[in-house]
XYZ file of C-alpha atoms in Angstrom:
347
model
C -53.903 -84.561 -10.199
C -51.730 -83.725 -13.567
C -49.511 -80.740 -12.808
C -50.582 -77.589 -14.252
C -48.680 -75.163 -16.842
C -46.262 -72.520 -14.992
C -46.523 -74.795 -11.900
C -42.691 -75.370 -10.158
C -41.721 -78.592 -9.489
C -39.107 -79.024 -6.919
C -38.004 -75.918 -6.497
C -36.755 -76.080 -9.712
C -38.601 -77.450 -12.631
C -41.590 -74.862 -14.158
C -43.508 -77.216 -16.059
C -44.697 -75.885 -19.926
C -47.336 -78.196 -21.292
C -48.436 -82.251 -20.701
C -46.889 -84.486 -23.125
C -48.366 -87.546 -22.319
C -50.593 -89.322 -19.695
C -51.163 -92.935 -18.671
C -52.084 -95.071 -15.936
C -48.914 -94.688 -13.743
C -48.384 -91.410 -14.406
C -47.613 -88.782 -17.052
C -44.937 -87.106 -18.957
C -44.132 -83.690 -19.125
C -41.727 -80.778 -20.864
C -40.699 -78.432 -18.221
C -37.629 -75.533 -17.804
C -34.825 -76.678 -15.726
C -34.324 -73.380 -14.179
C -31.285 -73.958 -12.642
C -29.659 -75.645 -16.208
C -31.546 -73.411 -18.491
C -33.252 -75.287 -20.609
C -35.499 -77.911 -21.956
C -36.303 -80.959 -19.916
C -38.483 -84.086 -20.025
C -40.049 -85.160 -17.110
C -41.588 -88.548 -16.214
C -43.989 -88.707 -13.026
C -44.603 -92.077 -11.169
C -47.581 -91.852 -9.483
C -46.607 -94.744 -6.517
C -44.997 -93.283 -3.433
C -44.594 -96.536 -1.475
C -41.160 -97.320 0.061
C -40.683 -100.477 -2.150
C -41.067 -98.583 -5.456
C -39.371 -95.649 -4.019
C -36.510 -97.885 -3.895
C -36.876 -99.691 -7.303
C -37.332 -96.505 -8.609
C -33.829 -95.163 -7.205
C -31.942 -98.179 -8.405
C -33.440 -98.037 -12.001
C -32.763 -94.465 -12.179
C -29.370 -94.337 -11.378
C -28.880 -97.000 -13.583
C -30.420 -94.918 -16.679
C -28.736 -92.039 -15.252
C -25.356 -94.068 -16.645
C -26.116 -94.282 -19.867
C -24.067 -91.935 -21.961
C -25.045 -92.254 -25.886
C -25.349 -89.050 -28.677
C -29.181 -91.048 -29.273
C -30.237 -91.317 -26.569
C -31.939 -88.258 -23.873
C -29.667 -88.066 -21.236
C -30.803 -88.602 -17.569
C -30.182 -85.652 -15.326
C -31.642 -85.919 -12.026
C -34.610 -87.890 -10.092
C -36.067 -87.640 -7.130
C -39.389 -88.906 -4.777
C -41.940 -86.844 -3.352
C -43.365 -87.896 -0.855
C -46.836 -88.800 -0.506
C -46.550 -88.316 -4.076
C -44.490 -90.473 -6.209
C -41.053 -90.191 -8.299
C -39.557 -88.064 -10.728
C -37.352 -88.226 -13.573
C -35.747 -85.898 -15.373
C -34.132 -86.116 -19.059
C -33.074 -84.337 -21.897
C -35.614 -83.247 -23.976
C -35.408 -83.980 -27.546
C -36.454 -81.546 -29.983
C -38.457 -82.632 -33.159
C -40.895 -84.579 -34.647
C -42.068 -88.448 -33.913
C -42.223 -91.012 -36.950
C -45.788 -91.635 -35.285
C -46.775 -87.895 -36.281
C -45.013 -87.853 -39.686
C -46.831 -91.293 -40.139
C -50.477 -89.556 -39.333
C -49.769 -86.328 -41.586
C -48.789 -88.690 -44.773
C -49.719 -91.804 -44.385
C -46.407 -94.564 -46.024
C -43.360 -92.833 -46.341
C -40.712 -93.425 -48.837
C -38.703 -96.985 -47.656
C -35.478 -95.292 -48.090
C -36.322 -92.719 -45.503
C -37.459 -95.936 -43.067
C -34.349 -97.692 -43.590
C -32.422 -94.956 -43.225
C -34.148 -93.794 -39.893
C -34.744 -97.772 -38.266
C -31.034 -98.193 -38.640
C -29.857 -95.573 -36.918
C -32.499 -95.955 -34.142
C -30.752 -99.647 -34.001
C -27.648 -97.838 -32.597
C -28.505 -96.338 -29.595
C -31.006 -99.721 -29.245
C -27.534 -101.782 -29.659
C -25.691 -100.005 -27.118
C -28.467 -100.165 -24.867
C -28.206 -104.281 -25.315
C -24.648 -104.302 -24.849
C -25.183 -102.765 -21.360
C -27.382 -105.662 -20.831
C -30.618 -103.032 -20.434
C -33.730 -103.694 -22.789
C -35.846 -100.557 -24.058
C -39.176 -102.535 -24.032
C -41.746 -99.707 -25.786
C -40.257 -99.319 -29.018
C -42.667 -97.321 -31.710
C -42.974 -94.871 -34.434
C -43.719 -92.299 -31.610
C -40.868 -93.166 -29.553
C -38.387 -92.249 -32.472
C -37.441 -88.732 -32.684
C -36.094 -86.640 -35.269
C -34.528 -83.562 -34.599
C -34.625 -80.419 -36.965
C -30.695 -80.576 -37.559
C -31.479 -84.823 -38.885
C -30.562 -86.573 -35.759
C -32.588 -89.528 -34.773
C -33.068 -90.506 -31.143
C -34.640 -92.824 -29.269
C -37.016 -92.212 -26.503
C -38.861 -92.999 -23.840
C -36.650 -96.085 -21.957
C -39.073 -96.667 -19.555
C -38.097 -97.999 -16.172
C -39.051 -101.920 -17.136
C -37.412 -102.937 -13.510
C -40.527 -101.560 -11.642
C -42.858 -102.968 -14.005
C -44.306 -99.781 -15.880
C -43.131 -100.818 -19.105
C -45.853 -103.085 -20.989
C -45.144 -102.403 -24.493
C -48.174 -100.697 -26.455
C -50.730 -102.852 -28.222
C -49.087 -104.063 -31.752
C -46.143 -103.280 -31.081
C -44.937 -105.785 -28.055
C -43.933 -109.131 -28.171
C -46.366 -112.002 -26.786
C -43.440 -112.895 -23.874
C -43.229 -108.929 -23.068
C -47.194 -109.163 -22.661
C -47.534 -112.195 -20.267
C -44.751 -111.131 -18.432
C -42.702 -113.882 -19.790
C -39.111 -114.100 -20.129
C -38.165 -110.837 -22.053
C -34.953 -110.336 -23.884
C -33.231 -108.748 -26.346
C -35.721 -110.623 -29.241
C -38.783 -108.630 -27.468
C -37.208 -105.158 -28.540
C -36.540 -106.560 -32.124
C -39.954 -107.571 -32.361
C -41.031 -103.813 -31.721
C -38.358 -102.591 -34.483
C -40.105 -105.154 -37.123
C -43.641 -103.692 -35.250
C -42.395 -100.345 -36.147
C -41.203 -101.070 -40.224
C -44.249 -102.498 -40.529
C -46.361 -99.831 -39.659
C -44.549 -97.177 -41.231
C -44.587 -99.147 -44.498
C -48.522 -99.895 -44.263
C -49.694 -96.941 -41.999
C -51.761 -99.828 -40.289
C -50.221 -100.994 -36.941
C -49.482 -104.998 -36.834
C -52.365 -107.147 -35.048
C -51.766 -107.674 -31.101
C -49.093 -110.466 -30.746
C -51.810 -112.004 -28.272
C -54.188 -112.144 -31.071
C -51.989 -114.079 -33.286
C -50.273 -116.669 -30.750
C -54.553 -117.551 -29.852
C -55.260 -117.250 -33.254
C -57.533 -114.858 -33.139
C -56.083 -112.837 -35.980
C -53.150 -113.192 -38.587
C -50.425 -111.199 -39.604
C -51.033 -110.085 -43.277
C -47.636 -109.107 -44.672
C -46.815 -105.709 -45.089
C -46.427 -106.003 -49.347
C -49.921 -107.325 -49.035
C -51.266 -104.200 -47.335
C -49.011 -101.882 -49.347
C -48.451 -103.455 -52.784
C -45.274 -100.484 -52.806
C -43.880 -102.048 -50.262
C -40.460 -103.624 -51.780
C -40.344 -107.768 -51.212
C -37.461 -108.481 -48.769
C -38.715 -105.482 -46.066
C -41.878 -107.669 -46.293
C -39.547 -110.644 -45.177
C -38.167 -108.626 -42.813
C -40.833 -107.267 -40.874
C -42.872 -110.837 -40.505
C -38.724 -112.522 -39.699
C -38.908 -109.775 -37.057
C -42.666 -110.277 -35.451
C -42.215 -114.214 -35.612
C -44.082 -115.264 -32.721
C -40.647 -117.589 -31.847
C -38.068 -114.914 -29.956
C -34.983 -117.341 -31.075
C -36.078 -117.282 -34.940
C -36.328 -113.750 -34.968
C -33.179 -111.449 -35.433
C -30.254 -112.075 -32.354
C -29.823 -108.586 -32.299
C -30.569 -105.075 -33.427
C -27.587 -104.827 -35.727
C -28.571 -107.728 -37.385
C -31.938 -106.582 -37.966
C -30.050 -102.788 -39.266
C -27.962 -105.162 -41.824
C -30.994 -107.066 -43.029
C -32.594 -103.374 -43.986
C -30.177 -102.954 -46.798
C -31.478 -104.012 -49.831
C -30.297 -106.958 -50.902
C -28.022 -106.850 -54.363
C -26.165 -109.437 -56.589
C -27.365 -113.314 -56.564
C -29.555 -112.670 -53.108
C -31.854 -110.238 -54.818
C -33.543 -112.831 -56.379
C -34.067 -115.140 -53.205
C -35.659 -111.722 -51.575
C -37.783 -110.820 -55.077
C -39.812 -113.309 -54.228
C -43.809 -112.855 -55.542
C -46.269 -111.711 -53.040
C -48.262 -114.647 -51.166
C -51.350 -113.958 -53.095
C -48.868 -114.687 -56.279
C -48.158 -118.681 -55.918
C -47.675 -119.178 -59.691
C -45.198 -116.315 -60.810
C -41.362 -115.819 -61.593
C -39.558 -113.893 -59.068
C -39.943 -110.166 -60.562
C -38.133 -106.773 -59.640
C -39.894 -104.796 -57.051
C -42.379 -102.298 -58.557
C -41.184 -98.789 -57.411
C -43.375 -95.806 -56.682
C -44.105 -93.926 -60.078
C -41.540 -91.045 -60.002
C -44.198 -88.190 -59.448
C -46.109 -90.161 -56.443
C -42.187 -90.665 -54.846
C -41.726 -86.676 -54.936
C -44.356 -85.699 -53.327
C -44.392 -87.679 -50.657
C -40.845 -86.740 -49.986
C -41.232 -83.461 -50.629
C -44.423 -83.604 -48.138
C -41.648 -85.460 -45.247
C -39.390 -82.598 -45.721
C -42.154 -80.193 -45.371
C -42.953 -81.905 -42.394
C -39.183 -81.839 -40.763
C -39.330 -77.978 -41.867
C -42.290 -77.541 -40.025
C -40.937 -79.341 -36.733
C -38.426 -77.099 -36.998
C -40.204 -73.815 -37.292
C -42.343 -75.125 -34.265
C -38.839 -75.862 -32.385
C -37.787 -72.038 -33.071
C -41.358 -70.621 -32.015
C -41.512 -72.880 -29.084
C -38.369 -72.276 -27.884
C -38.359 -68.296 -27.925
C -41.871 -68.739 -26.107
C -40.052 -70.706 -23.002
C -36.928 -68.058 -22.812
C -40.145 -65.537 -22.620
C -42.159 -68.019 -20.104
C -38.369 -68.115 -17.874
C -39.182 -64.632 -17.503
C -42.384 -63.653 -16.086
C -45.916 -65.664 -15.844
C -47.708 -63.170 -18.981
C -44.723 -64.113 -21.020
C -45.805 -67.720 -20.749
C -49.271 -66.972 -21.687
C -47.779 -65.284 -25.283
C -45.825 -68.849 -25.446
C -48.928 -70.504 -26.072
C -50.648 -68.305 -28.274
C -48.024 -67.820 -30.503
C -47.108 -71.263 -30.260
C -50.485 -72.066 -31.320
C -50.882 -69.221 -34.452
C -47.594 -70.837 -35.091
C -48.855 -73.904 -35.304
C -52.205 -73.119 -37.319
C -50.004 -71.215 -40.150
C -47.974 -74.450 -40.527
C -50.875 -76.741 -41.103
C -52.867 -74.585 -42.722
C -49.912 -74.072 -45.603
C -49.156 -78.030 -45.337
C -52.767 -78.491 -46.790
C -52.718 -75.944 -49.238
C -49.380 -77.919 -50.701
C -51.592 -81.025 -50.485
C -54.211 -79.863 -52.446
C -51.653 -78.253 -55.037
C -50.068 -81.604 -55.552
């Protein structure tokens, strides 16, 4: 049974809202009471004694990672009869995933810009030989102040950490040999679907040949030549031809200048017969309003931020206080969207 809003967990953790649910469990934002503030927190719903101790092991070992990106691991604990619990940071913001379903493509600058720095905490990550595994639009966070994070590390050693549909690689999926390719086949997952708005076919589809992967210029004729290139380099259905790491995969991102522009200018597929051309570019007045709809968006995340964390000081305080959280949360909320389409209609 999902806990409930205002219910204390532990002695210690008054849960504010579900964030998530799925078929080991669920995630949800609580107050830390005795830290004073926000927290994440991730329910395992297996009490045995075998993943009790998995579940300690992986913990502690998350619990060790120390990066400005990446939600930091505070405590964790089993209930028993019940199942584990782990506690994190919790990251203020907005998810590409919900920037992605208010616009649709976003500009590729604003992609490169926020893939590459997700590839930092990703790259630390790899050099502490640890693999993130669920990699997606809504597992990168940006904050209201411009910080990106990445989220949701899973606990892969106790088997809970699949990869979503699209977005995994085919080893990660058949519970092959994962490594550090399978995450770098979720970052060229993730460019691809924020270029197209369409999220890739299942890599099990492809490897049977049940579908194909139509590259990303061909769904989004916007969509600038070499990030096409890098997105199907990324997804290849071969771990060792894809990128060796996430930093290589951030320097491929940049757009290529001099002599190697040409080799990446290369014609669409559909386009067998043509000279390699200059990438069209979004007409000028298309460009600005879809930026000035992102911005719009991060402004909005952040008003939501403000609202939602004067309702949880309130909620701290007595049980009605929580019950204004939501509403005004929620008015909050309504005002926001309710101007966002009035812009869209404007422009």
């Amino acid at each position: 049974m999902p806990l409930l809003p205002r219910e204390l967990l532990n002695k210690r953790y008054r849960i504010v809202n579900l964030l998530a649910e799925g078929p080991y469990g669920a995630v949800y934002r609580a107050w830390d009471q005795v830290g004073k503030r926000d927290v994440a927190i991730k329910e395992y719903l297996d009490p045995s004694p075998e993943i009790q101790r998995l579940f300690r092991a992986e913990a502690s070992r998350l619990a060790s990672n120390k990066h400005p990106q990446l939600p930091t691991v505070n405590d964790h604990f089993c209930l028993e009869d019940v199942g584990q619990y782990l506690i994190s940071d919790y990251v203020d913001g907005i998810n590409l995933q919900a920037l992605l379903n208010e616009y649709g493509p976003l500009p590729s600058d604003l992609i490169v810009e926020w893939l590459q720095s997700a590839s930092v905490p990703l790259t630390y990550l790899h050099e502490k030989k640890q693999l993130h595994l669920n990699i997606k639009p809504a597992n990168i966070r940006l904050t209201p102040t411009g910080d990106v994070f990445l989220v949701d590390t899973g606990l892969p050693g106790l088997g809970v950490s699949l990869g979503a549909s699209g977005y995994a690689a085919p080893e990660q999926q058949t519970q092959g040999s994962v490594t550090i390719a399978s995450d770098i086949y979720s970052l060229g997952a993730t460019l691809y679907t924020l270029l197209t708005g369409k999220v890739p076919p299942d890599a099990l589809h492809r490897e049977s040949g049940l579908k194909d992967l139509i590259p990303a210029r061909e769904m989004n004729p916007d969509v600038e030549p070499y990030l096409s290139i890098v997105a199907n380099r990324a997804m290849d259905l071969r771990p060792d031809v894809r990128y060796e790491s996430a930093a290589d995969f951030a320097r491929a991102l940049e757009r290529p200048t001099g002599r190697s522009t040409a080799f990446f200018d290369q014609p669409r597929r559909t386009e067998p017969g043509l000279n390699p051309v200059a990438p069209p570019r979004l007409p000028e007045k298309k460009r600005k309003q879809i930026e000035q709809r992102t911005i719009i968006a991060l402004a909005a995340a952040l008003l939501l931020v403000i609202g939602v964390i004067i309702g949880v000081g309130l909620a701290s305080q007595t049980p009605a206080a929580g019950e204004a959280q939501v509403a005004v949360t929620a008015t909050l909320r309504s005002q926001i969207i309710a101007a966002l389409t009035a812009i869209t209609t404007v422009t």
